[in-house]
Amino acid sequence: EMSKTAQAINEASWQETFKALWISALRLVQRAREPLEGPIPHLDTRLCMLLALIPLAIAAILKEETDACGAEGNKSLPRRLGLVSSLQDLVQYSGLLVPPSSLVNVANAAASKAAIFRANCKVVGGNPSMIGQSDSSTKAVGNMLHLIVEACISRNLIDTTAYLWPGYVVLPGHSKDTSLPQESPWVNFMQGAPLSDPLKNALIATPASSVAELDKLYHIALNGSEQEKSAAAKIVCGA
């Protein structure tokens, strides 16, 4: 109900609404890398939010639409299409998709599963229904998107055609080295760079590291131009 209310208040598309849910949960997972507090590790609870609670909430939203429109042609219903688009859009947020060290092997296994599917799909002429073989030697580089997609597939929110999405499977040697240090977009922001679309997207994908950054963003959200206020408001909600 909260997701539906937020969607209505913000006059957002379902793609934007679902995307906001995924990004918010991914931010939580990234913040779980801070020192543990209390008896329950942050990472476990935040992964539960990302891979269990959000898919269940989306499942309820999609079921409501399917019940209202009937199961016939439910793959082309607006909410389901919005979910697919929101997942495909996550590819651009590479910083948020880096898996915690404890999940690297699981993410790689999920990506390799998709790589095997793609390889077998080519063998049988692009017909997924004929796929039956596997090749355990096929390897791919995985990230949090692969785990999200697997969670959605397990709940029948999407199907295995997701494995065929452009850019979904990245083979070893073709991935960007995320271990190399990269300058934070917040550095450019603090140096006075305007809130252009590329910078806005980069700030959305990168959690703020200091109160000063949030203070400046909050000031722009209150006193900037209408375009700056809109961009700052979107960033500050998750920064």
JSON list of C-alpha atoms in Angstrom, two decimals:
[
{"chain": "A", "resi": 1, "resn": "GLU", "atom": "CA", "xyz": [0.00, 0.00, 0.00]},
{"chain": "A", "resi": 2, "resn": "MET", "atom": "CA", "xyz": [2.85, 2.40, 0.78]},
{"chain": "A", "resi": 3, "resn": "SER", "atom": "CA", "xyz": [4.38, 1.79, -2.66]},
{"chain": "A", "resi": 4, "resn": "LYS", "atom": "CA", "xyz": [1.06, 2.49, -4.36]},
{"chain": "A", "resi": 5, "resn": "THR", "atom": "CA", "xyz": [0.56, 5.62, -2.27]},
{"chain": "A", "resi": 6, "resn": "ALA", "atom": "CA", "xyz": [4.05, 6.91, -3.09]},
{"chain": "A", "resi": 7, "resn": "GLN", "atom": "CA", "xyz": [3.47, 6.20, -6.78]},
{"chain": "A", "resi": 8, "resn": "ALA", "atom": "CA", "xyz": [0.23, 8.19, -6.73]},
{"chain": "A", "resi": 9, "resn": "ILE", "atom": "CA", "xyz": [1.60, 11.13, -4.72]},
{"chain": "A", "resi": 10, "resn": "ASN", "atom": "CA", "xyz": [4.72, 11.47, -6.89]},
{"chain": "A", "resi": 11, "resn": "GLU", "atom": "CA", "xyz": [2.73, 10.93, -10.09]},
{"chain": "A", "resi": 12, "resn": "ALA", "atom": "CA", "xyz": [5.48, 8.51, -11.06]},
{"chain": "A", "resi": 13, "resn": "SER", "atom": "CA", "xyz": [5.34, 5.66, -13.54]},
{"chain": "A", "resi": 14, "resn": "TRP", "atom": "CA", "xyz": [5.51, 2.12, -12.23]},
{"chain": "A", "resi": 15, "resn": "GLN", "atom": "CA", "xyz": [8.98, 1.85, -13.76]},
{"chain": "A", "resi": 16, "resn": "GLU", "atom": "CA", "xyz": [10.15, 4.81, -11.67]},
{"chain": "A", "resi": 17, "resn": "THR", "atom": "CA", "xyz": [8.42, 3.49, -8.56]},
{"chain": "A", "resi": 18, "resn": "PHE", "atom": "CA", "xyz": [9.93, 0.02, -8.78]},
{"chain": "A", "resi": 19, "resn": "LYS", "atom": "CA", "xyz": [13.32, 1.45, -9.68]},
{"chain": "A", "resi": 20, "resn": "ALA", "atom": "CA", "xyz": [13.23, 3.66, -6.58]},
{"chain": "A", "resi": 21, "resn": "LEU", "atom": "CA", "xyz": [12.51, 0.60, -4.43]},
{"chain": "A", "resi": 22, "resn": "TRP", "atom": "CA", "xyz": [15.45, -1.33, -5.88]},
{"chain": "A", "resi": 23, "resn": "ILE", "atom": "CA", "xyz": [17.88, 1.59, -5.55]},
{"chain": "A", "resi": 24, "resn": "SER", "atom": "CA", "xyz": [16.83, 2.29, -1.96]},
{"chain": "A", "resi": 25, "resn": "ALA", "atom": "CA", "xyz": [17.40, -1.34, -0.98]},
{"chain": "A", "resi": 26, "resn": "LEU", "atom": "CA", "xyz": [20.71, -1.49, -2.85]},
{"chain": "A", "resi": 27, "resn": "ARG", "atom": "CA", "xyz": [21.85, 1.57, -0.93]},
{"chain": "A", "resi": 28, "resn": "LEU", "atom": "CA", "xyz": [21.04, -0.24, 2.31]},
{"chain": "A", "resi": 29, "resn": "VAL", "atom": "CA", "xyz": [23.13, -3.22, 1.25]},
{"chain": "A", "resi": 30, "resn": "GLN", "atom": "CA", "xyz": [26.07, -0.94, 0.44]},
{"chain": "A", "resi": 31, "resn": "ARG", "atom": "CA", "xyz": [25.80, 0.72, 3.84]},
{"chain": "A", "resi": 32, "resn": "ALA", "atom": "CA", "xyz": [25.90, -2.70, 5.51]},
{"chain": "A", "resi": 33, "resn": "ARG", "atom": "CA", "xyz": [29.66, -2.69, 4.92]},
{"chain": "A", "resi": 34, "resn": "GLU", "atom": "CA", "xyz": [30.06, -0.48, 7.98]},
{"chain": "A", "resi": 35, "resn": "PRO", "atom": "CA", "xyz": [31.03, -2.16, 11.32]},
{"chain": "A", "resi": 36, "resn": "LEU", "atom": "CA", "xyz": [28.41, -4.55, 12.68]},
{"chain": "A", "resi": 37, "resn": "GLU", "atom": "CA", "xyz": [26.17, -3.36, 15.49]},
{"chain": "A", "resi": 38, "resn": "GLY", "atom": "CA", "xyz": [24.17, -5.63, 17.76]},
{"chain": "A", "resi": 39, "resn": "PRO", "atom": "CA", "xyz": [23.62, -9.39, 17.53]},
{"chain": "A", "resi": 40, "resn": "ILE", "atom": "CA", "xyz": [22.09, -9.35, 14.03]},
{"chain": "A", "resi": 41, "resn": "PRO", "atom": "CA", "xyz": [24.45, -8.45, 11.15]},
{"chain": "A", "resi": 42, "resn": "HIS", "atom": "CA", "xyz": [23.26, -5.51, 9.08]},
{"chain": "A", "resi": 43, "resn": "LEU", "atom": "CA", "xyz": [23.96, -7.34, 5.83]},
{"chain": "A", "resi": 44, "resn": "ASP", "atom": "CA", "xyz": [21.55, -10.19, 6.55]},
{"chain": "A", "resi": 45, "resn": "THR", "atom": "CA", "xyz": [18.61, -7.93, 7.35]},
{"chain": "A", "resi": 46, "resn": "ARG", "atom": "CA", "xyz": [19.27, -5.60, 4.43]},
{"chain": "A", "resi": 47, "resn": "LEU", "atom": "CA", "xyz": [19.60, -8.46, 1.97]},
{"chain": "A", "resi": 48, "resn": "CYS", "atom": "CA", "xyz": [16.24, -9.69, 3.27]},
{"chain": "A", "resi": 49, "resn": "MET", "atom": "CA", "xyz": [14.79, -6.30, 2.34]},
{"chain": "A", "resi": 50, "resn": "LEU", "atom": "CA", "xyz": [16.32, -6.40, -1.14]},
{"chain": "A", "resi": 51, "resn": "LEU", "atom": "CA", "xyz": [15.75, -10.03, -2.11]},
{"chain": "A", "resi": 52, "resn": "ALA", "atom": "CA", "xyz": [12.64, -10.97, -0.14]},
{"chain": "A", "resi": 53, "resn": "LEU", "atom": "CA", "xyz": [10.47, -8.10, 1.09]},
{"chain": "A", "resi": 54, "resn": "ILE", "atom": "CA", "xyz": [10.60, -5.91, -2.01]},
{"chain": "A", "resi": 55, "resn": "PRO", "atom": "CA", "xyz": [9.89, -8.81, -4.44]},
{"chain": "A", "resi": 56, "resn": "LEU", "atom": "CA", "xyz": [6.96, -9.85, -2.22]},
{"chain": "A", "resi": 57, "resn": "ALA", "atom": "CA", "xyz": [5.60, -6.29, -2.20]},
{"chain": "A", "resi": 58, "resn": "ILE", "atom": "CA", "xyz": [5.93, -6.08, -5.99]},
{"chain": "A", "resi": 59, "resn": "ALA", "atom": "CA", "xyz": [4.27, -9.49, -6.33]},
{"chain": "A", "resi": 60, "resn": "ALA", "atom": "CA", "xyz": [1.21, -8.16, -4.49]},
{"chain": "A", "resi": 61, "resn": "ILE", "atom": "CA", "xyz": [1.07, -5.11, -6.77]},
{"chain": "A", "resi": 62, "resn": "LEU", "atom": "CA", "xyz": [1.32, -7.26, -9.92]},
{"chain": "A", "resi": 63, "resn": "LYS", "atom": "CA", "xyz": [-1.27, -9.74, -8.63]},
{"chain": "A", "resi": 64, "resn": "GLU", "atom": "CA", "xyz": [-3.75, -6.93, -8.09]},
{"chain": "A", "resi": 65, "resn": "GLU", "atom": "CA", "xyz": [-3.31, -5.86, -11.71]},
{"chain": "A", "resi": 66, "resn": "THR", "atom": "CA", "xyz": [-3.53, -9.44, -13.02]},
{"chain": "A", "resi": 67, "resn": "ASP", "atom": "CA", "xyz": [-6.71, -10.12, -11.01]},
{"chain": "A", "resi": 68, "resn": "ALA", "atom": "CA", "xyz": [-8.29, -6.97, -12.39]},
{"chain": "A", "resi": 69, "resn": "CYS", "atom": "CA", "xyz": [-7.32, -7.58, -16.03]},
{"chain": "A", "resi": 70, "resn": "GLY", "atom": "CA", "xyz": [-7.26, -11.37, -16.14]},
{"chain": "A", "resi": 71, "resn": "ALA", "atom": "CA", "xyz": [-4.30, -13.66, -16.68]},
{"chain": "A", "resi": 72, "resn": "GLU", "atom": "CA", "xyz": [-4.57, -13.44, -20.47]},
{"chain": "A", "resi": 73, "resn": "GLY", "atom": "CA", "xyz": [-1.67, -11.40, -21.81]},
{"chain": "A", "resi": 74, "resn": "ASN", "atom": "CA", "xyz": [-0.47, -10.46, -18.34]},
{"chain": "A", "resi": 75, "resn": "LYS", "atom": "CA", "xyz": [3.12, -10.08, -19.56]},
{"chain": "A", "resi": 76, "resn": "SER", "atom": "CA", "xyz": [2.14, -6.88, -21.39]},
{"chain": "A", "resi": 77, "resn": "LEU", "atom": "CA", "xyz": [0.35, -5.25, -18.45]},
{"chain": "A", "resi": 78, "resn": "PRO", "atom": "CA", "xyz": [1.74, -1.81, -17.47]},
{"chain": "A", "resi": 79, "resn": "ARG", "atom": "CA", "xyz": [2.94, -2.75, -13.99]},
{"chain": "A", "resi": 80, "resn": "ARG", "atom": "CA", "xyz": [4.73, -5.88, -15.17]},
{"chain": "A", "resi": 81, "resn": "LEU", "atom": "CA", "xyz": [6.36, -3.97, -18.03]},
{"chain": "A", "resi": 82, "resn": "GLY", "atom": "CA", "xyz": [7.38, -1.32, -15.51]},
{"chain": "A", "resi": 83, "resn": "LEU", "atom": "CA", "xyz": [9.06, -3.98, -13.39]},
{"chain": "A", "resi": 84, "resn": "VAL", "atom": "CA", "xyz": [11.03, -5.31, -16.36]},
{"chain": "A", "resi": 85, "resn": "SER", "atom": "CA", "xyz": [12.12, -1.80, -17.36]},
{"chain": "A", "resi": 86, "resn": "SER", "atom": "CA", "xyz": [13.14, -0.95, -13.79]},
{"chain": "A", "resi": 87, "resn": "LEU", "atom": "CA", "xyz": [15.37, -4.03, -13.63]},
{"chain": "A", "resi": 88, "resn": "GLN", "atom": "CA", "xyz": [16.94, -3.31, -17.00]},
{"chain": "A", "resi": 89, "resn": "ASP", "atom": "CA", "xyz": [17.68, 0.27, -15.90]},
{"chain": "A", "resi": 90, "resn": "LEU", "atom": "CA", "xyz": [19.66, -0.95, -12.89]},
{"chain": "A", "resi": 91, "resn": "VAL", "atom": "CA", "xyz": [22.55, -1.94, -15.18]},
{"chain": "A", "resi": 92, "resn": "GLN", "atom": "CA", "xyz": [23.70, 1.70, -15.25]},
{"chain": "A", "resi": 93, "resn": "TYR", "atom": "CA", "xyz": [24.16, 1.81, -11.46]},
{"chain": "A", "resi": 94, "resn": "SER", "atom": "CA", "xyz": [27.34, -0.28, -11.40]},
{"chain": "A", "resi": 95, "resn": "GLY", "atom": "CA", "xyz": [28.53, 1.20, -8.12]},
{"chain": "A", "resi": 96, "resn": "LEU", "atom": "CA", "xyz": [25.44, 0.02, -6.26]},
{"chain": "A", "resi": 97, "resn": "LEU", "atom": "CA", "xyz": [25.55, -3.43, -7.87]},
{"chain": "A", "resi": 98, "resn": "VAL", "atom": "CA", "xyz": [28.97, -4.45, -6.54]},
{"chain": "A", "resi": 99, "resn": "PRO", "atom": "CA", "xyz": [28.25, -7.49, -4.32]},
{"chain": "A", "resi": 100, "resn": "PRO", "atom": "CA", "xyz": [29.60, -7.76, -0.77]},
{"chain": "A", "resi": 101, "resn": "SER", "atom": "CA", "xyz": [32.57, -10.14, -0.58]},
{"chain": "A", "resi": 102, "resn": "SER", "atom": "CA", "xyz": [30.43, -12.86, 0.98]},
{"chain": "A", "resi": 103, "resn": "LEU", "atom": "CA", "xyz": [28.10, -12.85, -2.04]},
{"chain": "A", "resi": 104, "resn": "VAL", "atom": "CA", "xyz": [30.62, -12.74, -4.89]},
{"chain": "A", "resi": 105, "resn": "ASN", "atom": "CA", "xyz": [30.52, -16.49, -5.53]},
{"chain": "A", "resi": 106, "resn": "VAL", "atom": "CA", "xyz": [26.72, -16.59, -5.37]},
{"chain": "A", "resi": 107, "resn": "ALA", "atom": "CA", "xyz": [26.43, -13.65, -7.77]},
{"chain": "A", "resi": 108, "resn": "ASN", "atom": "CA", "xyz": [28.91, -15.25, -10.17]},
{"chain": "A", "resi": 109, "resn": "ALA", "atom": "CA", "xyz": [26.94, -18.50, -10.05]},
{"chain": "A", "resi": 110, "resn": "ALA", "atom": "CA", "xyz": [23.73, -16.65, -10.93]},
{"chain": "A", "resi": 111, "resn": "ALA", "atom": "CA", "xyz": [25.46, -14.90, -13.83]},
{"chain": "A", "resi": 112, "resn": "SER", "atom": "CA", "xyz": [26.97, -18.17, -15.06]},
{"chain": "A", "resi": 113, "resn": "LYS", "atom": "CA", "xyz": [23.51, -19.73, -15.00]},
{"chain": "A", "resi": 114, "resn": "ALA", "atom": "CA", "xyz": [22.32, -16.98, -17.35]},
{"chain": "A", "resi": 115, "resn": "ALA", "atom": "CA", "xyz": [25.40, -17.43, -19.56]},
{"chain": "A", "resi": 116, "resn": "ILE", "atom": "CA", "xyz": [24.67, -21.16, -19.90]},
{"chain": "A", "resi": 117, "resn": "PHE", "atom": "CA", "xyz": [21.06, -20.35, -20.79]},
{"chain": "A", "resi": 118, "resn": "ARG", "atom": "CA", "xyz": [22.16, -17.91, -23.49]},
{"chain": "A", "resi": 119, "resn": "ALA", "atom": "CA", "xyz": [24.67, -20.38, -24.94]},
{"chain": "A", "resi": 120, "resn": "ASN", "atom": "CA", "xyz": [22.14, -23.20, -25.05]},
{"chain": "A", "resi": 121, "resn": "CYS", "atom": "CA", "xyz": [19.50, -20.86, -26.48]},
{"chain": "A", "resi": 122, "resn": "LYS", "atom": "CA", "xyz": [21.80, -20.16, -29.44]},
{"chain": "A", "resi": 123, "resn": "VAL", "atom": "CA", "xyz": [22.38, -23.90, -29.94]},
{"chain": "A", "resi": 124, "resn": "VAL", "atom": "CA", "xyz": [18.66, -24.65, -30.20]},
{"chain": "A", "resi": 125, "resn": "GLY", "atom": "CA", "xyz": [17.96, -21.72, -32.50]},
{"chain": "A", "resi": 126, "resn": "GLY", "atom": "CA", "xyz": [16.73, -19.20, -29.95]},
{"chain": "A", "resi": 127, "resn": "ASN", "atom": "CA", "xyz": [13.88, -21.35, -28.59]},
{"chain": "A", "resi": 128, "resn": "PRO", "atom": "CA", "xyz": [14.10, -21.29, -24.76]},
{"chain": "A", "resi": 129, "resn": "SER", "atom": "CA", "xyz": [11.58, -24.15, -24.44]},
{"chain": "A", "resi": 130, "resn": "MET", "atom": "CA", "xyz": [14.05, -26.56, -26.07]},
{"chain": "A", "resi": 131, "resn": "ILE", "atom": "CA", "xyz": [16.91, -25.86, -23.69]},
{"chain": "A", "resi": 132, "resn": "GLY", "atom": "CA", "xyz": [17.93, -28.92, -21.73]},
{"chain": "A", "resi": 133, "resn": "GLN", "atom": "CA", "xyz": [21.70, -29.14, -21.66]},
{"chain": "A", "resi": 134, "resn": "SER", "atom": "CA", "xyz": [24.18, -27.31, -19.50]},
{"chain": "A", "resi": 135, "resn": "ASP", "atom": "CA", "xyz": [27.87, -26.55, -19.48]},
{"chain": "A", "resi": 136, "resn": "SER", "atom": "CA", "xyz": [29.33, -26.11, -16.02]},
{"chain": "A", "resi": 137, "resn": "SER", "atom": "CA", "xyz": [32.51, -24.68, -17.54]},
{"chain": "A", "resi": 138, "resn": "THR", "atom": "CA", "xyz": [30.69, -21.51, -18.63]},
{"chain": "A", "resi": 139, "resn": "LYS", "atom": "CA", "xyz": [31.60, -18.66, -16.30]},
{"chain": "A", "resi": 140, "resn": "ALA", "atom": "CA", "xyz": [30.37, -15.09, -16.03]},
{"chain": "A", "resi": 141, "resn": "VAL", "atom": "CA", "xyz": [30.87, -12.09, -13.77]},
{"chain": "A", "resi": 142, "resn": "GLY", "atom": "CA", "xyz": [27.94, -11.54, -11.43]},
{"chain": "A", "resi": 143, "resn": "ASN", "atom": "CA", "xyz": [26.61, -8.63, -9.40]},
{"chain": "A", "resi": 144, "resn": "MET", "atom": "CA", "xyz": [23.60, -7.77, -7.26]},
{"chain": "A", "resi": 145, "resn": "LEU", "atom": "CA", "xyz": [21.35, -7.44, -10.32]},
{"chain": "A", "resi": 146, "resn": "HIS", "atom": "CA", "xyz": [21.76, -11.16, -11.00]},
{"chain": "A", "resi": 147, "resn": "LEU", "atom": "CA", "xyz": [20.61, -11.94, -7.46]},
{"chain": "A", "resi": 148, "resn": "ILE", "atom": "CA", "xyz": [17.64, -9.58, -7.79]},
{"chain": "A", "resi": 149, "resn": "VAL", "atom": "CA", "xyz": [16.61, -11.17, -11.09]},
{"chain": "A", "resi": 150, "resn": "GLU", "atom": "CA", "xyz": [16.87, -14.67, -9.59]},
{"chain": "A", "resi": 151, "resn": "ALA", "atom": "CA", "xyz": [14.68, -13.55, -6.68]},
{"chain": "A", "resi": 152, "resn": "CYS", "atom": "CA", "xyz": [12.09, -12.19, -9.13]},
{"chain": "A", "resi": 153, "resn": "ILE", "atom": "CA", "xyz": [12.17, -15.34, -11.28]},
{"chain": "A", "resi": 154, "resn": "SER", "atom": "CA", "xyz": [11.69, -17.56, -8.21]},
{"chain": "A", "resi": 155, "resn": "ARG", "atom": "CA", "xyz": [8.48, -15.65, -7.42]},
{"chain": "A", "resi": 156, "resn": "ASN", "atom": "CA", "xyz": [7.26, -15.73, -11.05]},
{"chain": "A", "resi": 157, "resn": "LEU", "atom": "CA", "xyz": [7.45, -11.95, -11.37]},
{"chain": "A", "resi": 158, "resn": "ILE", "atom": "CA", "xyz": [9.51, -12.35, -14.56]},
{"chain": "A", "resi": 159, "resn": "ASP", "atom": "CA", "xyz": [10.71, -15.34, -16.57]},
{"chain": "A", "resi": 160, "resn": "THR", "atom": "CA", "xyz": [14.07, -16.60, -17.82]},
{"chain": "A", "resi": 161, "resn": "THR", "atom": "CA", "xyz": [13.95, -14.39, -20.91]},
{"chain": "A", "resi": 162, "resn": "ALA", "atom": "CA", "xyz": [15.63, -11.91, -18.54]},
{"chain": "A", "resi": 163, "resn": "TYR", "atom": "CA", "xyz": [18.83, -13.87, -19.20]},
{"chain": "A", "resi": 164, "resn": "LEU", "atom": "CA", "xyz": [18.70, -12.56, -22.79]},
{"chain": "A", "resi": 165, "resn": "TRP", "atom": "CA", "xyz": [18.59, -8.87, -21.86]},
{"chain": "A", "resi": 166, "resn": "PRO", "atom": "CA", "xyz": [21.36, -6.82, -23.50]},
{"chain": "A", "resi": 167, "resn": "GLY", "atom": "CA", "xyz": [24.34, -6.46, -21.19]},
{"chain": "A", "resi": 168, "resn": "TYR", "atom": "CA", "xyz": [22.96, -8.89, -18.61]},
{"chain": "A", "resi": 169, "resn": "VAL", "atom": "CA", "xyz": [25.69, -11.51, -19.10]},
{"chain": "A", "resi": 170, "resn": "VAL", "atom": "CA", "xyz": [29.28, -10.27, -18.77]},
{"chain": "A", "resi": 171, "resn": "LEU", "atom": "CA", "xyz": [32.00, -12.83, -19.44]},
{"chain": "A", "resi": 172, "resn": "PRO", "atom": "CA", "xyz": [35.35, -12.77, -17.58]},
{"chain": "A", "resi": 173, "resn": "GLY", "atom": "CA", "xyz": [37.76, -10.31, -19.17]},
{"chain": "A", "resi": 174, "resn": "HIS", "atom": "CA", "xyz": [34.93, -8.07, -20.40]},
{"chain": "A", "resi": 175, "resn": "SER", "atom": "CA", "xyz": [33.92, -6.57, -17.07]},
{"chain": "A", "resi": 176, "resn": "LYS", "atom": "CA", "xyz": [35.02, -3.24, -15.69]},
{"chain": "A", "resi": 177, "resn": "ASP", "atom": "CA", "xyz": [37.51, -3.55, -12.86]},
{"chain": "A", "resi": 178, "resn": "THR", "atom": "CA", "xyz": [35.45, -2.28, -9.93]},
{"chain": "A", "resi": 179, "resn": "SER", "atom": "CA", "xyz": [38.42, -2.70, -7.61]},
{"chain": "A", "resi": 180, "resn": "LEU", "atom": "CA", "xyz": [40.22, 0.27, -9.14]},
{"chain": "A", "resi": 181, "resn": "PRO", "atom": "CA", "xyz": [39.75, 3.51, -7.18]},
{"chain": "A", "resi": 182, "resn": "GLN", "atom": "CA", "xyz": [37.42, 5.97, -8.86]},
{"chain": "A", "resi": 183, "resn": "GLU", "atom": "CA", "xyz": [36.78, 9.58, -7.98]},
{"chain": "A", "resi": 184, "resn": "SER", "atom": "CA", "xyz": [33.45, 10.02, -6.25]},
{"chain": "A", "resi": 185, "resn": "PRO", "atom": "CA", "xyz": [30.90, 12.16, -8.12]},
{"chain": "A", "resi": 186, "resn": "TRP", "atom": "CA", "xyz": [30.38, 13.97, -4.81]},
{"chain": "A", "resi": 187, "resn": "VAL", "atom": "CA", "xyz": [33.85, 15.50, -5.25]},
{"chain": "A", "resi": 188, "resn": "ASN", "atom": "CA", "xyz": [32.71, 17.15, -8.50]},
{"chain": "A", "resi": 189, "resn": "PHE", "atom": "CA", "xyz": [29.48, 18.23, -6.84]},
{"chain": "A", "resi": 190, "resn": "MET", "atom": "CA", "xyz": [31.30, 19.86, -3.92]},
{"chain": "A", "resi": 191, "resn": "GLN", "atom": "CA", "xyz": [33.60, 21.63, -6.40]},
{"chain": "A", "resi": 192, "resn": "GLY", "atom": "CA", "xyz": [30.59, 23.36, -7.95]},
{"chain": "A", "resi": 193, "resn": "ALA", "atom": "CA", "xyz": [29.70, 21.16, -10.92]},
{"chain": "A", "resi": 194, "resn": "PRO", "atom": "CA", "xyz": [26.09, 21.77, -12.07]},
{"chain": "A", "resi": 195, "resn": "LEU", "atom": "CA", "xyz": [23.48, 19.07, -11.43]},
{"chain": "A", "resi": 196, "resn": "SER", "atom": "CA", "xyz": [23.38, 17.78, -15.00]},
{"chain": "A", "resi": 197, "resn": "ASP", "atom": "CA", "xyz": [21.62, 14.48, -15.72]},
{"chain": "A", "resi": 198, "resn": "PRO", "atom": "CA", "xyz": [24.88, 12.43, -15.75]},
{"chain": "A", "resi": 199, "resn": "LEU", "atom": "CA", "xyz": [26.00, 13.90, -12.42]},
{"chain": "A", "resi": 200, "resn": "LYS", "atom": "CA", "xyz": [22.53, 13.50, -10.93]},
{"chain": "A", "resi": 201, "resn": "ASN", "atom": "CA", "xyz": [22.45, 9.81, -11.88]},
{"chain": "A", "resi": 202, "resn": "ALA", "atom": "CA", "xyz": [25.95, 9.32, -10.49]},
{"chain": "A", "resi": 203, "resn": "LEU", "atom": "CA", "xyz": [24.99, 10.94, -7.18]},
{"chain": "A", "resi": 204, "resn": "ILE", "atom": "CA", "xyz": [21.87, 8.79, -6.95]},
{"chain": "A", "resi": 205, "resn": "ALA", "atom": "CA", "xyz": [24.02, 5.70, -7.43]},
{"chain": "A", "resi": 206, "resn": "THR", "atom": "CA", "xyz": [26.70, 6.74, -4.90]},
{"chain": "A", "resi": 207, "resn": "PRO", "atom": "CA", "xyz": [25.89, 7.22, -1.19]},
{"chain": "A", "resi": 208, "resn": "ALA", "atom": "CA", "xyz": [27.09, 10.49, 0.30]},
{"chain": "A", "resi": 209, "resn": "SER", "atom": "CA", "xyz": [30.13, 10.23, 2.56]},
{"chain": "A", "resi": 210, "resn": "SER", "atom": "CA", "xyz": [29.83, 13.38, 4.67]},
{"chain": "A", "resi": 211, "resn": "VAL", "atom": "CA", "xyz": [27.32, 15.69, 6.31]},
{"chain": "A", "resi": 212, "resn": "ALA", "atom": "CA", "xyz": [28.75, 18.63, 4.34]},
{"chain": "A", "resi": 213, "resn": "GLU", "atom": "CA", "xyz": [27.68, 16.98, 1.08]},
{"chain": "A", "resi": 214, "resn": "LEU", "atom": "CA", "xyz": [24.15, 16.51, 2.40]},
{"chain": "A", "resi": 215, "resn": "ASP", "atom": "CA", "xyz": [24.03, 20.09, 3.70]},
{"chain": "A", "resi": 216, "resn": "LYS", "atom": "CA", "xyz": [24.92, 21.49, 0.28]},
{"chain": "A", "resi": 217, "resn": "LEU", "atom": "CA", "xyz": [22.41, 19.22, -1.43]},
{"chain": "A", "resi": 218, "resn": "TYR", "atom": "CA", "xyz": [19.69, 20.22, 1.04]},
{"chain": "A", "resi": 219, "resn": "HIS", "atom": "CA", "xyz": [20.47, 23.91, 0.45]},
{"chain": "A", "resi": 220, "resn": "ILE", "atom": "CA", "xyz": [20.05, 23.44, -3.32]},
{"chain": "A", "resi": 221, "resn": "ALA", "atom": "CA", "xyz": [16.79, 21.55, -2.78]},
{"chain": "A", "resi": 222, "resn": "LEU", "atom": "CA", "xyz": [15.45, 24.58, -0.92]},
{"chain": "A", "resi": 223, "resn": "ASN", "atom": "CA", "xyz": [16.98, 27.50, -2.79]},
{"chain": "A", "resi": 224, "resn": "GLY", "atom": "CA", "xyz": [18.03, 26.33, -6.25]},
{"chain": "A", "resi": 225, "resn": "SER", "atom": "CA", "xyz": [16.24, 26.73, -9.56]},
{"chain": "A", "resi": 226, "resn": "GLU", "atom": "CA", "xyz": [13.20, 24.56, -10.22]},
{"chain": "A", "resi": 227, "resn": "GLN", "atom": "CA", "xyz": [15.33, 22.12, -12.21]},
{"chain": "A", "resi": 228, "resn": "GLU", "atom": "CA", "xyz": [17.98, 22.03, -9.46]},
{"chain": "A", "resi": 229, "resn": "LYS", "atom": "CA", "xyz": [15.33, 21.56, -6.77]},
{"chain": "A", "resi": 230, "resn": "SER", "atom": "CA", "xyz": [13.87, 18.59, -8.63]},
{"chain": "A", "resi": 231, "resn": "ALA", "atom": "CA", "xyz": [17.27, 16.96, -9.12]},
{"chain": "A", "resi": 232, "resn": "ALA", "atom": "CA", "xyz": [18.38, 17.62, -5.54]},
{"chain": "A", "resi": 233, "resn": "ALA", "atom": "CA", "xyz": [15.15, 16.26, -4.10]},
{"chain": "A", "resi": 234, "resn": "LYS", "atom": "CA", "xyz": [15.60, 12.97, -5.96]},
{"chain": "A", "resi": 235, "resn": "ILE", "atom": "CA", "xyz": [19.18, 12.67, -4.75]},
{"chain": "A", "resi": 236, "resn": "VAL", "atom": "CA", "xyz": [18.65, 13.72, -1.14]},
{"chain": "A", "resi": 237, "resn": "CYS", "atom": "CA", "xyz": [15.97, 11.08, -0.53]},
{"chain": "A", "resi": 238, "resn": "GLY", "atom": "CA", "xyz": [18.57, 8.35, -0.73]},
{"chain": "A", "resi": 239, "resn": "ALA", "atom": "CA", "xyz": [21.88, 10.13, -0.28]}
]
